[in-house]
mmCIF file of C-alpha atoms in Angstrom:
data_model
loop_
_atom_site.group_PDB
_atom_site.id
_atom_site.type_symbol
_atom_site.label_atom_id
_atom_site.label_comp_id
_atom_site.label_asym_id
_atom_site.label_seq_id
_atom_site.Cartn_x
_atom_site.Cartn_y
_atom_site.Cartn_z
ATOM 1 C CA UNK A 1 21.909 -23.960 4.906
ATOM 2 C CA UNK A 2 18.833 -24.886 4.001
ATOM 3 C CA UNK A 3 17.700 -27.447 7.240
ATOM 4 C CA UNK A 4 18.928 -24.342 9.272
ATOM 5 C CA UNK A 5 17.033 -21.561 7.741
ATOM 6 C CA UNK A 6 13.870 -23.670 8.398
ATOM 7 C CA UNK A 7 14.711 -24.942 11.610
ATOM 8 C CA UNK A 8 15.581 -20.613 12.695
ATOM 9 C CA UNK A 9 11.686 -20.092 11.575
ATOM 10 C CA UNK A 10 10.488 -23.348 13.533
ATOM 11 C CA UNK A 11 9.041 -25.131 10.657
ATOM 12 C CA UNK A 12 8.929 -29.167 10.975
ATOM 13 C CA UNK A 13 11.968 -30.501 9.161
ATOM 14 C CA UNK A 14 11.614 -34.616 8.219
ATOM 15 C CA UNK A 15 13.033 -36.043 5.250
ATOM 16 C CA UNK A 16 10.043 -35.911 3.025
ATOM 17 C CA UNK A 17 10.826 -32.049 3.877
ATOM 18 C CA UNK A 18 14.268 -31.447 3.215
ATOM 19 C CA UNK A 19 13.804 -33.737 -0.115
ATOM 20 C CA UNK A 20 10.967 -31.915 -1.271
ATOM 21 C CA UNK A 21 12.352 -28.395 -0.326
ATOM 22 C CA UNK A 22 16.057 -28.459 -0.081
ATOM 23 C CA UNK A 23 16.995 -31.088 -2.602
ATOM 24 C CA UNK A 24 17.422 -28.898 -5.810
ATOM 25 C CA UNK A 25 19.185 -25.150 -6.142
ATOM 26 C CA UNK A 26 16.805 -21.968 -6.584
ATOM 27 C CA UNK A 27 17.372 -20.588 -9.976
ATOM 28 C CA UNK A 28 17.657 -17.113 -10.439
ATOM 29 C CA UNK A 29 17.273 -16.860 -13.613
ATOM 30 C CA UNK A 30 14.113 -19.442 -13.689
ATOM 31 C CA UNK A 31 12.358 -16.811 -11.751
ATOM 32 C CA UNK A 32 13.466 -14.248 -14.182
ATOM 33 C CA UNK A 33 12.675 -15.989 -17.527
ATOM 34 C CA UNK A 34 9.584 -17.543 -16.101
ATOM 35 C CA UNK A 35 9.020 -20.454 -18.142
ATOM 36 C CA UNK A 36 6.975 -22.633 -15.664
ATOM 37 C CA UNK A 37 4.413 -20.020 -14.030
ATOM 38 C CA UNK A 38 2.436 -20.641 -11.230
ATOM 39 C CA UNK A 39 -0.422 -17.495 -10.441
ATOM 40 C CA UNK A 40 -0.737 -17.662 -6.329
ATOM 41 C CA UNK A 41 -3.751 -15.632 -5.094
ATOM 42 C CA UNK A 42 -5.264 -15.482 -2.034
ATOM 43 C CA UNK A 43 -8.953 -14.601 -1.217
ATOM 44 C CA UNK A 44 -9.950 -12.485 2.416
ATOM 45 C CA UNK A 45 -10.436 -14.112 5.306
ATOM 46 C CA UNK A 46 -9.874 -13.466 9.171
ATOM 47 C CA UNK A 47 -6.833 -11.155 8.615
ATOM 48 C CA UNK A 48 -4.810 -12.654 11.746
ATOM 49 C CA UNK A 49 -2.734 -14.047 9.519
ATOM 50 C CA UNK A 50 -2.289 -11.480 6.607
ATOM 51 C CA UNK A 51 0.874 -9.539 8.201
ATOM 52 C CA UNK A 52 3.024 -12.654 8.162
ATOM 53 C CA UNK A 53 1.520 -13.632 4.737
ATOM 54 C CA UNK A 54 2.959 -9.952 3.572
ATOM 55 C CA UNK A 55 6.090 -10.829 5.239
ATOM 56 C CA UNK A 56 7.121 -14.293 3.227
ATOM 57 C CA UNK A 57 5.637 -12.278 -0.062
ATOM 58 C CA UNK A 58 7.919 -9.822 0.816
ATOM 59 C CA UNK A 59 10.943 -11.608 1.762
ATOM 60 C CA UNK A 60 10.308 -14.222 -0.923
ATOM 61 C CA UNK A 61 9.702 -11.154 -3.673
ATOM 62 C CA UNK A 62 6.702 -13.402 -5.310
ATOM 63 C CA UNK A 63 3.753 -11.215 -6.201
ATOM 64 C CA UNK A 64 -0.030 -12.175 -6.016
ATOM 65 C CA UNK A 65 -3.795 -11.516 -6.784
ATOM 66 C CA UNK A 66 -6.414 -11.064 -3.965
ATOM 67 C CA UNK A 67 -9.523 -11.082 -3.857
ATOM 68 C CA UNK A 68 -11.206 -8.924 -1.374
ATOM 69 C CA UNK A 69 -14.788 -8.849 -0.014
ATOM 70 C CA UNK A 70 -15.193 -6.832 3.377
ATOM 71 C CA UNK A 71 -15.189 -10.280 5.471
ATOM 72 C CA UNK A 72 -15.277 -10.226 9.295
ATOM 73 C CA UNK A 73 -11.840 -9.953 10.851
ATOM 74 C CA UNK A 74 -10.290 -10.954 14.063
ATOM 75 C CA UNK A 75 -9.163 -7.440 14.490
ATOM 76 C CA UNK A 76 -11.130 -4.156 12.724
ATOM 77 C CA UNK A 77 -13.797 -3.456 10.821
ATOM 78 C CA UNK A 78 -13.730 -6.014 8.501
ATOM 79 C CA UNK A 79 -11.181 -7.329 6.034
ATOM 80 C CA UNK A 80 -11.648 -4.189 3.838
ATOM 81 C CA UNK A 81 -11.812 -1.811 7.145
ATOM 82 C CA UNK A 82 -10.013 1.452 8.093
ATOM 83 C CA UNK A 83 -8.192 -1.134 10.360
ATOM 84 C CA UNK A 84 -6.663 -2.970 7.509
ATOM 85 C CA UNK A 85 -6.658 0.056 4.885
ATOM 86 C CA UNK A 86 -2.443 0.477 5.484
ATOM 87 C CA UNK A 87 -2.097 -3.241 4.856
ATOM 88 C CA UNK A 88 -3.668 -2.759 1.574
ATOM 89 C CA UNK A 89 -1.863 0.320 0.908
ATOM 90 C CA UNK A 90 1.411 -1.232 1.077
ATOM 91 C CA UNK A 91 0.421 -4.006 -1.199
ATOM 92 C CA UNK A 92 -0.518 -1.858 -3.397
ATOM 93 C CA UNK A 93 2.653 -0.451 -3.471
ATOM 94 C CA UNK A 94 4.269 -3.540 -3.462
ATOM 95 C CA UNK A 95 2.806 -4.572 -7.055
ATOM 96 C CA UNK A 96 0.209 -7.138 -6.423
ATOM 97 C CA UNK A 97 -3.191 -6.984 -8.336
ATOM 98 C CA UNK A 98 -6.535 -7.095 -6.772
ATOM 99 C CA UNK A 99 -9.953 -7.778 -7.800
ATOM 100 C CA UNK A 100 -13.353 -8.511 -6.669
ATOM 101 C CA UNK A 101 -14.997 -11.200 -4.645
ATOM 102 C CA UNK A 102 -18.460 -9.492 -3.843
ATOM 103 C CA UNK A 103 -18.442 -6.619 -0.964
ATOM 104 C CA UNK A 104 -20.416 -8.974 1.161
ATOM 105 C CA UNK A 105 -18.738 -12.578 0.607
ATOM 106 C CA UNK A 106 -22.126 -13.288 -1.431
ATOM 107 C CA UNK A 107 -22.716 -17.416 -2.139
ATOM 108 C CA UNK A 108 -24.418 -18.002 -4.995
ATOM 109 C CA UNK A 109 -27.241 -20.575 -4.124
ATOM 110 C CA UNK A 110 -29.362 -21.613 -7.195
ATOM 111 C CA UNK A 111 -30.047 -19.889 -10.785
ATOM 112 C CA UNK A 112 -33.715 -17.714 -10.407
ATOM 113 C CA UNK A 113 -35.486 -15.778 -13.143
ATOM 114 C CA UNK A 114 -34.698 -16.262 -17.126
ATOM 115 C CA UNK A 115 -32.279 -14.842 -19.564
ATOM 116 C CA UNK A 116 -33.962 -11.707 -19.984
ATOM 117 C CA UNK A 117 -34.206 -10.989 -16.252
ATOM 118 C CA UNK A 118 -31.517 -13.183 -14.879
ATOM 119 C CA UNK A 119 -31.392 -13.470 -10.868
ATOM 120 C CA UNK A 120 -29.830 -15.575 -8.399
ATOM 121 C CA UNK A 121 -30.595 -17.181 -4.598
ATOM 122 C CA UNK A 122 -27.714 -16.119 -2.912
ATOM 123 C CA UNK A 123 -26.355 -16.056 1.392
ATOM 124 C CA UNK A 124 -23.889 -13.610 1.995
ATOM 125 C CA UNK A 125 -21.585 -14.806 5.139
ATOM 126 C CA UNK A 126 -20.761 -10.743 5.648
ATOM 127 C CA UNK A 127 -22.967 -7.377 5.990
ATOM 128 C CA UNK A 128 -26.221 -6.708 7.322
ATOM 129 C CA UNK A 129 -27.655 -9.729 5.909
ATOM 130 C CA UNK A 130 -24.811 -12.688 6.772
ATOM 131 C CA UNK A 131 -26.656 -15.774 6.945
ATOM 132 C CA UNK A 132 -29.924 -14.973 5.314
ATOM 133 C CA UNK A 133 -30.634 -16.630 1.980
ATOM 134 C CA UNK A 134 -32.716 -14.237 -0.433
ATOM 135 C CA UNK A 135 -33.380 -13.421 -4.176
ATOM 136 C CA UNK A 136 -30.776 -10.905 -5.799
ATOM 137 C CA UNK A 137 -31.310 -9.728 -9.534
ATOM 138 C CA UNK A 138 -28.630 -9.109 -11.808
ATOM 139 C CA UNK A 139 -27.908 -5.751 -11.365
ATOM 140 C CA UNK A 140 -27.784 -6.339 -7.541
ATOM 141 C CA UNK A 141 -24.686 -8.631 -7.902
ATOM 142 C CA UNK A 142 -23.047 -6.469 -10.462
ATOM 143 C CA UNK A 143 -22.909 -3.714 -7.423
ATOM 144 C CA UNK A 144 -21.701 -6.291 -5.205
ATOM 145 C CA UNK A 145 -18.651 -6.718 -7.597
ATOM 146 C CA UNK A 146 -18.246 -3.110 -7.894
ATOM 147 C CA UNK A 147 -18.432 -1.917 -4.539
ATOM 148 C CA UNK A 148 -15.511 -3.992 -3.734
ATOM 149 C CA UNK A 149 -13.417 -2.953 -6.617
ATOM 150 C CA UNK A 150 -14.198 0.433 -5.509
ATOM 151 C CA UNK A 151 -13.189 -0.070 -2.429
ATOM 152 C CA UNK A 152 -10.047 -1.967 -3.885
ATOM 153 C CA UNK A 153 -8.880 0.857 -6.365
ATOM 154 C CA UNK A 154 -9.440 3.163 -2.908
ATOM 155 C CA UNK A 155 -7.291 1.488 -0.450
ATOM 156 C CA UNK A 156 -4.503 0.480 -2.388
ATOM 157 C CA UNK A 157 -4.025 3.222 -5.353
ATOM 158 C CA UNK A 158 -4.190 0.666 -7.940
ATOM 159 C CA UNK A 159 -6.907 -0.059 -10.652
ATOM 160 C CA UNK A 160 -8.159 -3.413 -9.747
ATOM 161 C CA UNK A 161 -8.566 -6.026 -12.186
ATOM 162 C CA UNK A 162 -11.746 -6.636 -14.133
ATOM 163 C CA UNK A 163 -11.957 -9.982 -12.890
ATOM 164 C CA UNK A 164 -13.774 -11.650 -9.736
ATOM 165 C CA UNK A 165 -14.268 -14.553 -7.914
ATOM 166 C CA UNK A 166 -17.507 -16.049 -6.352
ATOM 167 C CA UNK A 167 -17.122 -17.204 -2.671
ATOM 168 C CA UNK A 168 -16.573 -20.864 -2.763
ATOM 169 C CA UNK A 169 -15.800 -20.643 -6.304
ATOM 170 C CA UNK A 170 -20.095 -21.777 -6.601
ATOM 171 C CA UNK A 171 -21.092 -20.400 -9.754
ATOM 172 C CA UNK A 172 -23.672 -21.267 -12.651
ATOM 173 C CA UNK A 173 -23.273 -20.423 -16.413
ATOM 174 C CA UNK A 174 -25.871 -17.946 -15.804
ATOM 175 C CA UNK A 175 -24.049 -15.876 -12.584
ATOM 176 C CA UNK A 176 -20.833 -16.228 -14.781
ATOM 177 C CA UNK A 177 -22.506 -14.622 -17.811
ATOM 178 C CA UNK A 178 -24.332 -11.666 -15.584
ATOM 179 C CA UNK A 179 -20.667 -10.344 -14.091
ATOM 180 C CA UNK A 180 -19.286 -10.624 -17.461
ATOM 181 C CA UNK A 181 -22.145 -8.338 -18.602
ATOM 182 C CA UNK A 182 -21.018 -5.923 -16.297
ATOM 183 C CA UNK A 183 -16.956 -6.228 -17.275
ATOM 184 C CA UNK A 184 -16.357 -8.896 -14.786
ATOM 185 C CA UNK A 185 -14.755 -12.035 -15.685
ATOM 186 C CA UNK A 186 -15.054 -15.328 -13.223
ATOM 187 C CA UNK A 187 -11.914 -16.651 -12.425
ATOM 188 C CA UNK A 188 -11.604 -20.222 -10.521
ATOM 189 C CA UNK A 189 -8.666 -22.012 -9.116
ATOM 190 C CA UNK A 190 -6.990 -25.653 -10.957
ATOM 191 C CA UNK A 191 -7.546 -28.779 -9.254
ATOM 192 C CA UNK A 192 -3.904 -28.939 -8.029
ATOM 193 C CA UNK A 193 -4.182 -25.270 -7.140
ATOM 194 C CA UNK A 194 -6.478 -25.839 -4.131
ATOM 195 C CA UNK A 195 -4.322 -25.706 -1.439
ATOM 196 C CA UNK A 196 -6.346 -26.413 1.174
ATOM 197 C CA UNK A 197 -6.319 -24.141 3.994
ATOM 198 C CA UNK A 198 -9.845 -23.963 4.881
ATOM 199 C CA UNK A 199 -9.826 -28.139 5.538
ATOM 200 C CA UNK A 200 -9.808 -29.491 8.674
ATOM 201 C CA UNK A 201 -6.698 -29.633 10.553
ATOM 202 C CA UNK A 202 -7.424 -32.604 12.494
ATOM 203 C CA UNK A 203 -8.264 -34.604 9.163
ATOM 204 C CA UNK A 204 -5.258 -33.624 7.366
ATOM 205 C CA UNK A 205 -1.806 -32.018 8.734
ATOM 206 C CA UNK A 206 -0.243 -28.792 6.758
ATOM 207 C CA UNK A 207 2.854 -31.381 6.435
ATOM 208 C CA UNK A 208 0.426 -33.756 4.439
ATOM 209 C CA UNK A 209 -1.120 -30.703 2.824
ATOM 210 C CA UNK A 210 2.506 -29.387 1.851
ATOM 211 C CA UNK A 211 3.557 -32.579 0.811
ATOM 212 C CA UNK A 212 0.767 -32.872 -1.949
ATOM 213 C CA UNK A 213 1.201 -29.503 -3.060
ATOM 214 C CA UNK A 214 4.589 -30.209 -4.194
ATOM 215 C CA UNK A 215 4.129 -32.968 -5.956
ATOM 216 C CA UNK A 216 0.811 -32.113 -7.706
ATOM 217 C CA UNK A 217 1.258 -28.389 -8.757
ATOM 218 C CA UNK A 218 1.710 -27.631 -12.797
ATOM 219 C CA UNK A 219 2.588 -25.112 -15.283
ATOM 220 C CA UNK A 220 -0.025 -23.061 -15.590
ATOM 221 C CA UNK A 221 -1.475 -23.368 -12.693
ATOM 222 C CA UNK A 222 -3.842 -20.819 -10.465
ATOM 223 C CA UNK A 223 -3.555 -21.686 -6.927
ATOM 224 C CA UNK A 224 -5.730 -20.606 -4.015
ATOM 225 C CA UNK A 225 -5.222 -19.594 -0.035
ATOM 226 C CA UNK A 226 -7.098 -17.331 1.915
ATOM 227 C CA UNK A 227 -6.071 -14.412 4.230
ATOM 228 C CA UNK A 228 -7.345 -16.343 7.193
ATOM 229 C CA UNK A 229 -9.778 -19.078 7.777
ATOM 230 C CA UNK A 230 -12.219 -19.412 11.089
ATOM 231 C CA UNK A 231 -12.408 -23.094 11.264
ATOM 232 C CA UNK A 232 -8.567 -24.665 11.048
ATOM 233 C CA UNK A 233 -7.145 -24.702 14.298
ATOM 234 C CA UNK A 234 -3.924 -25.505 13.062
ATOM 235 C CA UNK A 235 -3.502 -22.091 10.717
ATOM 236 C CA UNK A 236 -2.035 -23.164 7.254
ATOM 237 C CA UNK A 237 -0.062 -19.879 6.132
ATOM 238 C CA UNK A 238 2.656 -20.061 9.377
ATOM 239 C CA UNK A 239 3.655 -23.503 8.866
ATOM 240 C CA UNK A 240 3.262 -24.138 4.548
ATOM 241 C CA UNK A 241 3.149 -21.192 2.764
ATOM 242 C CA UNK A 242 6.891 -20.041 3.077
ATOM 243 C CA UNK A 243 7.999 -23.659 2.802
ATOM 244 C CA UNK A 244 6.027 -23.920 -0.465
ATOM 245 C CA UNK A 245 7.142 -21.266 -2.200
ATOM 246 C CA UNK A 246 11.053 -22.224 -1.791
ATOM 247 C CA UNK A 247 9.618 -25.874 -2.739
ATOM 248 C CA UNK A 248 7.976 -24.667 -5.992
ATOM 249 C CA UNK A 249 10.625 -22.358 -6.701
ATOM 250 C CA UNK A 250 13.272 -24.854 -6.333
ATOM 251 C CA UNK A 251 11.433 -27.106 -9.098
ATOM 252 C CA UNK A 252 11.511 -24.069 -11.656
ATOM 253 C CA UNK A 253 8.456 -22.795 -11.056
ATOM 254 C CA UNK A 254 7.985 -18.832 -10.960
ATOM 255 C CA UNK A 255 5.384 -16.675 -9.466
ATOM 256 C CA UNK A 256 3.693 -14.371 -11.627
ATOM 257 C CA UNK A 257 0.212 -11.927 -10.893
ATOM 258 C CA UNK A 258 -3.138 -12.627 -13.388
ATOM 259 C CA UNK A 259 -2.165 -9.409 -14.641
ATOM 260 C CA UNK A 260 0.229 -11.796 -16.814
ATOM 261 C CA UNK A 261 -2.106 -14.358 -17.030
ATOM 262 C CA UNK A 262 -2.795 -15.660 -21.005
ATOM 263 C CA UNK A 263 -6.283 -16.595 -20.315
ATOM 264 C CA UNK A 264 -7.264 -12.823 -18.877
ATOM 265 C CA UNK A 265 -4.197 -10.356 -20.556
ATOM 266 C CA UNK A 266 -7.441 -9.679 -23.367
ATOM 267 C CA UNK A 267 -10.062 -9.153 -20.853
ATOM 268 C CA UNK A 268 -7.616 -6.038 -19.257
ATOM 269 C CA UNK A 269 -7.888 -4.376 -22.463
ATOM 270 C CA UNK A 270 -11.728 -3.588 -22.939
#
């Protein structure tokens, strides 16, 4: 039943595959008493691929956290658009979480100023300035967090998290203690957790990149996809992401939102 389901929704099916996938029952009541969690979030990207990422969500029922900045898009105004704004609106009502990750997809570069007057060198890949490396204080990257949990809270109905995460996961101590100044708290990926869509397809396959998924992923764990990324050819969320989930799923683990997340349950309280 298994081989066939993936074979109806073309997916590659070799041994390592079927082993990996198909080998062990889904438990029910695993997912239910969630003793092995696993927090899957995804951070914008393109978009093309964001419908069919809603649809294995959906038809899997596993819940996630994204991170949103208003990224350029293969289709719309950018990944936080009136093109995409019903996309987010059924998420929302789906029962994801959402938080920050700057409105303009802002890199932090280098540590500037002191403690007093903390600032940062920073090249946003989005907005006016995409490209263009620059000095922005403190209180400039506190609005960049805020303007897309504005814009979060708008589009989906739902009070985003007080959490965010820096493009490319760069921060510094300094950057991390800023947001958290302003009520934001930096959340990063684990090791395993990096699941590496945004590598090159021609260096490493989605099969390899499923394969070490599966075997690496732990307890705990915070793992990390986007919503579409410019430079694999061979897009990642078609051919892994369903495939994954039935594979984690079928070892026990269970999906659960940071909402539910030890680390940041205290941080939702202030």
């Amino acid at each position: 039943m298994c081989e066939a389901i993936m074979r109806r929704r073309g997916w590659a099916v070799n041994a390592s595959f079927l082993i990996a996938v198909c080998a062990l029952p889904i438990s029910a009541s695993a997912q239910n008493d969630c003793k092995k969690p696993l927090y899957l979030t995804f951070d914008t990207g393109h978009m093309e691929v964001a419908p069919l990422i809603a649809d294995v969500l959906q038809r899997q029922q596993v819940r996630v956290t994204f991170f949103a900045a208003q990224e350029p898009t293969k289709q719309g105004d950018g990944s936080l658009g009136a093109h995409w704004a019903a996309w987010w609106r059924a998420r929302g009502a789906e029962g994801h979480a959402f938080a920050s990750h700057t409105w303009n997809h802002v890199y932090w570069r280098a540590d500037l100023g002191d403690a007093a007057a903390p600032a940062f060198r920073v090249r946003p890949s989005a907005g006016p300035r995409q490209g263009q490396e620059f000095t922005m204080g403190a209180p400039e990257y506190c609005e960049e967090l805020g303007r897309a949990a504005d814009r979060l809270q708008a589009l989906t109905g739902q009070k985003p998290l007080p959490l965010f995460r820096a493009p490319g996961g760069k921060t510094s101590p300094q950057l991390i203690a800023s947001a958290k100044a302003c009520g934001y708290t930096h959340v990063g990926w684990a090791p395993a957790g990096f699941l590496g869509d945004e590598l090159s397809s021609e260096k490493i396959s989605n099969e390899a990149l499923l394969r070490k998924a599966l075997q690496d992923i732990r307890s705990g764990d915070i793992l990390m996809a986007h919503l579409g990324i410019w430079s694999r050819k061979d897009a990642w969320a078609p051919a892994v992401l369903e495939p994954l989930i039935m594979g984690l799923k079928a070892k026990g683990f269970c999906f659960r939102t940071l909402r539910e997340h030890p680390d940041y349950a205290a941080v939702q309280l202030r």
